[in-house]
Amino acid sequence: MIDLMIRGGRLVTPEGVFLGNVAVDGEQIVAVGQFDFPARRTIDASGSLVLPGLVDAHVHMQCNAWGAVSPNDFYRGTVAGALGGVTTIVDFATQVRGRPMMEAVEALRAQADGNTVIDYSMHLSITDASPATLQEIKRIVAYGIPTFKMFTTYRAHNIMVEDDEILAICQRVHECGGLPGAHAENASISERNYERFEAAGLRAPSYHALAKPDYVEAEALSRMLLLARAAGSRLYVYHLTTAWGVELVRHARQAGQPVLAETCPHYLTLTRALLDRPDGVNWICSPPLRDNTDLEALWAALLDGTVAVISTDEAGFNAADKRRAAAAGPLDQIPNGLPGIEMRLPVIFTQGVESGRLSLERFVALNCANPARICGLYPRKGTIAPGSDADLIVVDPKKRVRLSAQTQHMPTDWCAYEGMDVTGYPAYTIARGQVIVDQYRFCGERGRGAFVPGRLDERLLEQV
Ligand SMILES: [Zn+2]
């Protein structure tokens, strides 16, 4: 007798869609295909899709910045994620410049352990290139954190790294078998724009987007591509947002440079026109929302492989905090970020799969397999195969939901997709063998999620 049988669903992996059963025993998948085992519990998935649980490779739970803390903490945020079909998150340990990175790792673990309801891993936001920090990179990779993010902006937050530091970090991370990455926005151009707008009394939310036009991303991205190339390292591009950026990544990949890029649901479905609404301040995030031409370029990039990952950049600050900061001014002090951990599946399923833009296989590659590969979690996470963790979701492709702040499970006081009608929602979420969402209801326990170390595999990165 095994623990769980999921019967008769259409199983989706990046390799194909086929009708079959999944057998789960303990925390793992033990068999996939045409067979039947006696089981303690059976889920009838006929008429449904069975997907690997989503991996969210870019989240900031209880994000503490700009004088506010986002209400999606490691418990409530991961409950909301589980209800949206997410079974693994990857958060960021941010080094305090001049301090050991391991302190940041321990601080994040202290927040997450005992609270998350799904498994989690980490990136390291590295903020200096001192000899001690460069030395420590090896230890961080060995600990299970192979991905290092560098900010080319946020000078005032004391997390921006200079070009010489970027080069040294790329070299050392590569040497240690890790993957360097970037939040690419030019700092000085946007700083000057903010100052100029502030001096002219221009504080409307739309000026946030005007302070960071597409070339702010393109400049920093092309510099990062150049520095990574000089260092001989790979490069991961966090949240690509512009047609110009897509062109740069595509060109680099065509020239043989090993660069991997992600984008987010809001950059694929929302535009900066939202900033003009009376509550436009809510949609302030960085990089800012863009225009339809950028959005179309990103969809095309998902199809041709230029963009390999969809993640949420979850940083769901409350509207109340954003309003307060906007009233106090200036514009660059407003908490940046959108709530989204719960919304990726329905939004991308509807606008991608339902609309015919993405195949089911590509949906799974972008949301499950590739993020797991890039974070060194594959094939434990991100696929349906014997030996993998039993992280599975059963999606009703016909389920219709209207997204709204009233019905979402994220504790944020607003919804970035308010009023959007979606088709396709996970009815069951199984995380390491446990049914934690049962018929759209959360039933898992706080703290059942665990830290999962990432181990990068060069061959798997080649498959992205
Ligand atoms: Zn982020």
XYZ file of C-alpha atoms and ligand atoms in Angstrom:
465
model
C 0.000 0.000 0.000
C 1.412 3.389 -1.014
C 0.406 6.775 0.359
C -1.173 8.554 -2.584
C -2.334 7.826 -6.122
C -3.254 10.630 -8.498
C -5.310 8.913 -11.168
C -6.289 9.703 -14.717
C -4.906 13.226 -15.139
C -3.142 14.717 -18.119
C 0.445 14.853 -16.875
C 2.495 17.787 -18.105
C 6.292 17.938 -18.223
C 8.521 20.048 -20.476
C 8.885 16.938 -22.648
C 5.216 16.301 -23.278
C 1.640 15.801 -22.156
C 0.304 12.308 -21.564
C -2.518 10.577 -19.762
C -1.391 8.652 -16.710
C -1.173 8.099 -12.993
C 1.316 9.322 -10.414
C 2.187 7.196 -7.397
C 3.515 8.907 -4.284
C 5.013 7.207 -1.280
C 6.404 9.172 1.613
C 7.832 12.414 0.255
C 8.636 11.216 -3.235
C 7.136 10.213 -6.545
C 7.678 6.467 -6.938
C 6.074 5.768 -10.317
C 4.604 7.640 -13.274
C 2.589 6.021 -16.061
C -0.047 3.377 -16.733
C -0.370 1.208 -13.621
C -2.417 1.018 -10.499
C -1.317 0.555 -6.901
C -3.488 0.249 -3.825
C -3.143 3.552 -1.970
C -4.234 5.126 1.291
C -5.617 8.068 -0.632
C -6.592 8.572 -4.241
C -7.154 11.848 -6.051
C -9.244 11.539 -9.188
C -7.598 13.880 -11.682
C -9.682 12.952 -14.716
C -10.441 16.080 -16.701
C -7.618 17.871 -14.866
C -3.986 18.628 -15.520
C -1.246 17.336 -13.245
C 1.776 19.633 -13.221
C 4.945 19.839 -11.169
C 4.433 22.328 -8.343
C 5.517 25.804 -9.399
C 8.946 27.038 -8.356
C 9.000 30.783 -7.677
C 12.632 31.708 -8.226
C 12.230 35.330 -7.142
C 10.346 36.297 -4.002
C 10.892 38.737 -1.148
C 8.809 37.557 1.790
C 8.224 40.078 4.583
C 10.203 42.512 2.477
C 11.627 45.229 4.697
C 12.535 48.337 2.697
C 11.613 52.000 2.210
C 10.437 52.109 5.825
C 7.756 49.455 5.376
C 7.421 45.686 5.730
C 5.313 43.703 3.279
C 2.624 41.629 5.022
C 3.383 38.473 3.043
C 5.511 36.855 5.723
C 6.956 33.355 5.442
C 3.756 31.802 6.764
C 0.948 33.795 5.157
C 2.883 34.346 1.958
C 3.649 30.666 1.478
C 0.067 29.667 2.316
C -1.060 32.031 -0.444
C 1.635 30.600 -2.720
C 0.492 27.027 -2.037
C -3.077 28.013 -2.905
C -1.701 29.371 -6.184
C 0.138 26.135 -6.952
C 3.610 27.084 -5.718
C 5.576 24.373 -3.910
C 9.033 26.014 -3.689
C 10.129 29.613 -3.253
C 13.572 31.112 -3.637
C 14.079 34.215 -1.501
C 17.089 36.519 -1.136
C 19.587 36.731 1.710
C 20.950 40.257 1.401
C 24.477 40.822 2.611
C 25.005 43.865 4.817
C 27.957 45.503 3.087
C 31.160 44.712 4.924
C 29.613 41.884 6.935
C 29.904 38.126 6.282
C 27.280 36.823 3.858
C 26.577 33.915 6.187
C 25.010 36.356 8.657
C 22.401 37.228 6.042
C 21.813 33.544 5.328
C 21.281 32.831 9.006
C 18.972 35.819 9.373
C 16.774 34.600 6.515
C 16.744 31.058 7.879
C 15.665 32.394 11.272
C 12.682 34.079 9.599
C 11.739 31.156 7.353
C 12.389 28.027 9.416
C 9.349 27.015 11.396
C 7.105 29.260 9.317
C 7.080 28.262 5.647
C 4.481 25.735 4.535
C 6.403 24.875 1.356
C 10.099 24.300 0.744
C 12.401 27.201 0.147
C 15.850 28.008 -1.142
C 17.862 31.215 -1.432
C 19.839 33.511 -3.647
C 22.563 35.640 -2.119
C 22.340 39.382 -2.797
C 26.019 40.223 -2.666
C 26.902 43.835 -1.932
C 30.681 44.056 -1.855
C 33.750 42.462 -3.371
C 36.156 42.686 -0.450
C 38.794 39.928 -0.178
C 36.800 38.406 2.704
C 33.571 38.386 0.701
C 35.214 36.922 -2.397
C 36.752 34.276 -0.170
C 33.387 33.493 1.407
C 31.654 32.835 -1.940
C 33.003 29.298 -1.966
C 31.484 28.580 1.429
C 28.097 30.006 0.371
C 28.045 27.815 -2.755
C 28.980 24.770 -0.648
C 26.150 25.622 1.753
C 23.690 25.302 -1.132
C 23.322 28.850 -2.406
C 24.886 28.929 -5.890
C 23.166 32.054 -7.249
C 24.448 35.560 -6.537
C 22.476 38.676 -7.384
C 24.107 42.051 -7.919
C 22.264 45.358 -7.933
C 23.514 47.965 -10.390
C 21.241 50.461 -8.645
C 19.839 51.334 -5.182
C 22.969 53.268 -4.232
C 21.100 54.983 -1.360
C 20.130 51.567 0.043
C 23.820 50.683 0.202
C 23.416 47.550 -1.893
C 24.677 48.773 -5.272
C 27.882 47.220 -6.577
C 30.374 49.067 -8.786
C 31.702 47.779 -12.095
C 35.045 46.592 -10.702
C 33.153 44.687 -8.006
C 30.816 43.154 -10.580
C 33.764 41.883 -12.592
C 35.495 40.408 -9.537
C 32.276 38.808 -8.270
C 31.451 37.278 -11.667
C 34.966 35.805 -11.868
C 34.893 34.365 -8.374
C 31.321 33.028 -8.537
C 32.158 31.317 -11.811
C 35.340 29.843 -10.314
C 33.266 28.439 -7.424
C 30.694 26.857 -9.734
C 27.966 29.428 -9.090
C 25.746 31.615 -11.234
C 26.076 35.420 -11.046
C 23.007 37.494 -11.819
C 21.858 41.071 -12.004
C 19.094 43.484 -11.239
C 20.053 45.707 -14.156
C 19.109 49.382 -13.962
C 21.436 52.309 -14.490
C 21.714 54.143 -11.171
C 22.907 57.643 -12.019
C 20.453 58.325 -14.852
C 17.452 57.382 -12.751
C 18.816 59.258 -9.711
C 19.212 62.407 -11.791
C 15.684 62.027 -13.152
C 14.209 61.625 -9.668
C 16.078 64.733 -8.508
C 14.917 66.710 -11.526
C 11.282 65.656 -11.021
C 11.430 66.367 -7.291
C 12.854 69.854 -7.917
C 9.970 70.536 -10.328
C 7.391 69.200 -7.858
C 6.539 66.286 -10.133
C 5.513 63.470 -7.817
C 2.746 61.700 -9.738
C 3.347 57.916 -9.851
C 3.792 58.008 -13.628
C 7.079 59.883 -13.077
C 8.472 56.730 -11.503
C 8.288 55.058 -14.921
C 9.629 58.189 -16.605
C 12.619 58.205 -14.237
C 13.531 54.733 -15.457
C 12.917 54.556 -19.220
C 13.826 51.447 -21.193
C 17.413 52.586 -21.793
C 17.996 52.586 -18.027
C 17.516 48.820 -18.195
C 19.278 48.433 -21.541
C 22.407 50.304 -20.446
C 22.903 48.360 -17.239
C 22.069 45.090 -18.934
C 24.528 45.607 -21.767
C 27.197 46.502 -19.204
C 26.414 43.370 -17.205
C 26.563 41.233 -20.349
C 29.933 42.738 -21.163
C 31.345 42.267 -17.666
C 30.081 38.679 -17.392
C 31.605 37.970 -20.776
C 34.893 39.499 -19.675
C 34.791 37.378 -16.532
C 34.008 34.251 -18.540
C 30.931 33.590 -16.425
C 27.315 32.839 -17.083
C 24.772 35.535 -16.304
C 21.242 35.330 -14.939
C 19.088 38.372 -15.670
C 16.468 38.968 -13.009
C 13.170 40.477 -14.177
C 13.764 41.511 -17.768
C 11.131 44.089 -18.738
C 11.812 45.813 -22.072
C 11.839 45.073 -25.787
C 15.320 46.606 -25.823
C 16.484 44.259 -23.084
C 15.017 41.279 -24.922
C 16.973 42.285 -28.006
C 20.216 42.475 -25.996
C 19.731 39.057 -24.397
C 18.689 37.468 -27.686
C 21.704 38.901 -29.456
C 24.084 37.735 -26.707
C 22.617 34.226 -26.750
C 22.857 34.060 -30.519
C 26.512 35.011 -30.210
C 26.965 32.058 -27.856
C 27.068 33.883 -24.533
C 25.560 31.764 -21.733
C 22.926 34.203 -20.495
C 19.616 33.217 -18.935
C 16.718 35.577 -18.334
C 13.518 35.731 -16.339
C 10.500 37.970 -16.467
C 7.423 38.338 -14.259
C 3.653 38.093 -14.781
C 3.155 41.829 -14.252
C 5.611 42.708 -17.024
C 3.708 40.323 -19.321
C 0.199 41.520 -18.539
C 0.159 45.050 -17.058
C 1.320 48.374 -18.478
C 2.425 51.677 -17.023
C -0.981 53.157 -17.896
C -1.974 51.821 -14.452
C 0.273 54.445 -12.850
C -2.132 57.125 -14.114
C -5.043 55.781 -12.064
C -5.974 57.560 -8.814
C -4.496 54.549 -6.968
C -1.602 54.321 -9.439
C 0.978 54.494 -6.659
C 0.201 50.836 -5.886
C 1.798 49.715 -9.140
C 5.175 51.300 -8.382
C 7.784 48.593 -8.787
C 11.306 48.414 -10.178
C 11.929 48.049 -12.999
C 8.689 49.930 -13.690
C 5.757 48.629 -15.707
C 6.265 49.232 -19.428
C 4.267 49.604 -22.649
C 2.436 47.181 -24.917
C 5.369 46.902 -27.318
C 7.573 45.698 -24.443
C 4.922 43.284 -23.310
C 4.644 41.777 -26.791
C 8.437 41.476 -27.052
C 8.482 39.568 -23.750
C 5.808 37.103 -24.910
C 7.814 36.487 -28.066
C 10.926 35.997 -25.922
C 9.150 33.317 -23.865
C 8.467 31.411 -27.058
C 11.879 31.609 -28.701
C 13.769 30.790 -25.481
C 15.298 34.232 -24.927
C 13.427 34.344 -21.611
C 13.564 31.033 -19.753
C 11.871 31.695 -16.420
C 8.702 33.327 -15.131
C 8.897 34.302 -11.468
C 6.862 36.817 -9.478
C 9.311 39.165 -7.715
C 6.744 38.998 -4.912
C 7.136 42.107 -2.731
C 3.590 42.903 -1.802
C 3.593 46.134 0.135
C 0.268 47.409 1.387
C -1.471 50.216 -0.476
C -1.729 52.042 2.848
C 2.081 52.130 3.158
C 2.516 53.236 -0.443
C -0.038 56.037 -0.023
C 1.612 57.237 3.170
C 5.037 57.334 1.514
C 3.622 59.088 -1.548
C 2.036 61.769 0.619
C 5.332 62.333 2.452
C 7.398 62.270 -0.788
C 9.765 62.130 -2.574
C 8.846 59.673 -5.320
C 11.895 57.457 -4.919
C 10.967 56.704 -1.282
C 7.764 54.808 -2.096
C 7.907 51.056 -1.348
C 8.581 49.283 -4.663
C 6.972 45.978 -5.487
C 3.770 44.110 -6.210
C 1.983 41.227 -4.485
C 1.916 38.245 -6.817
C 3.038 34.903 -5.387
C -0.516 33.537 -5.552
C -1.370 34.847 -9.018
C 1.263 33.471 -11.395
C -0.484 30.274 -12.373
C -3.946 31.694 -13.116
C -2.602 34.825 -14.836
C -0.076 33.067 -17.078
C -2.298 30.055 -17.667
C -5.088 32.331 -18.859
C -3.095 34.827 -20.878
C -0.525 32.284 -22.053
C -2.019 28.823 -22.369
C -5.749 29.586 -22.744
C -5.064 32.291 -25.297
C -2.929 29.874 -27.314
C 0.360 31.732 -26.904
C 2.093 29.071 -24.776
C 1.930 25.283 -24.948
C 1.390 23.409 -21.707
C 4.927 22.054 -22.003
C 6.363 25.554 -22.315
C 4.263 26.708 -19.369
C 5.847 23.988 -17.232
C 9.338 24.747 -18.534
C 8.980 28.450 -17.693
C 7.304 28.087 -14.294
C 8.632 24.809 -12.901
C 11.565 23.109 -14.623
C 13.718 26.070 -15.665
C 13.520 27.941 -12.353
C 14.468 24.677 -10.627
C 17.405 24.172 -12.990
C 18.668 27.709 -12.541
C 18.530 27.457 -8.749
C 20.161 24.022 -8.705
C 17.009 22.286 -7.447
C 16.320 20.100 -10.489
C 15.299 17.239 -10.716
C 14.349 17.144 -7.060
C 11.979 20.029 -7.849
C 10.352 21.145 -11.093
C 9.406 17.860 -12.751
C 7.245 14.754 -12.484
C 9.562 11.756 -12.326
C 10.273 8.809 -10.041
C 12.687 9.911 -7.335
C 11.664 13.569 -7.484
C 9.998 15.215 -4.522
C 6.243 14.710 -4.742
C 5.571 18.401 -5.431
C 2.518 18.248 -7.647
C -0.528 20.303 -8.466
C -3.846 19.230 -9.916
C -5.187 22.070 -12.038
C -8.787 22.383 -13.155
C -8.297 24.030 -16.562
C -11.925 25.151 -16.650
C -12.148 26.741 -13.207
C -13.045 30.418 -13.512
C -12.048 32.934 -10.891
C -12.171 36.730 -10.739
C -8.969 37.904 -9.049
C -9.533 40.412 -6.294
C -8.253 41.684 -2.971
C -11.436 40.334 -1.347
C -10.870 36.746 -2.409
C -7.063 36.468 -2.557
C -5.227 34.764 0.310
C -2.254 37.100 0.319
C -2.688 39.467 3.268
C -1.822 42.498 1.125
C -4.641 45.072 1.163
C -4.904 45.329 -2.618
C -4.658 43.144 -5.706
C -2.434 44.036 -8.650
C -4.786 42.097 -10.982
C -8.053 43.378 -9.454
C -11.040 42.314 -11.532
C -9.076 40.130 -13.949
C -11.043 37.048 -15.014
C -8.910 33.939 -15.142
C -9.509 30.375 -16.269
C -7.488 27.542 -14.733
C -6.764 27.176 -11.023
C -5.061 24.558 -8.860
C -7.557 22.479 -6.869
C -4.880 20.413 -5.099
C -1.325 21.181 -4.077
C 0.861 18.331 -2.906
C 4.154 19.318 -1.322
C 6.732 16.630 -0.570
C 3.947 14.056 -0.535
C 1.512 15.944 1.667
C -1.771 17.269 0.360
C -1.604 20.852 1.617
C -4.328 22.291 -0.600
C -7.392 20.076 -0.835
C -10.222 21.229 -3.129
C -8.993 24.849 -3.057
C -8.626 24.818 0.766
C -5.314 25.088 2.570
C -4.805 22.250 5.054
C -1.031 22.162 5.670
C 0.835 22.995 8.852
C 2.980 25.980 9.580
C 6.684 25.185 9.460
C 6.444 21.998 7.389
C 8.533 23.580 4.638
C 12.286 23.075 4.732
C 15.396 24.721 3.353
C 16.493 22.911 0.190
C 20.122 23.451 -0.836
C 20.769 24.280 -4.481
C 23.483 22.441 -6.405
C 24.133 23.741 -9.896
C 24.647 21.292 -12.704
C 26.272 22.698 -15.846
C 24.525 20.150 -18.065
C 21.120 21.138 -16.693
C 21.835 24.821 -17.297
C 22.559 23.931 -20.927
C 19.003 22.559 -21.183
C 17.412 25.833 -20.134
Zn 13.158 41.261 -6.619
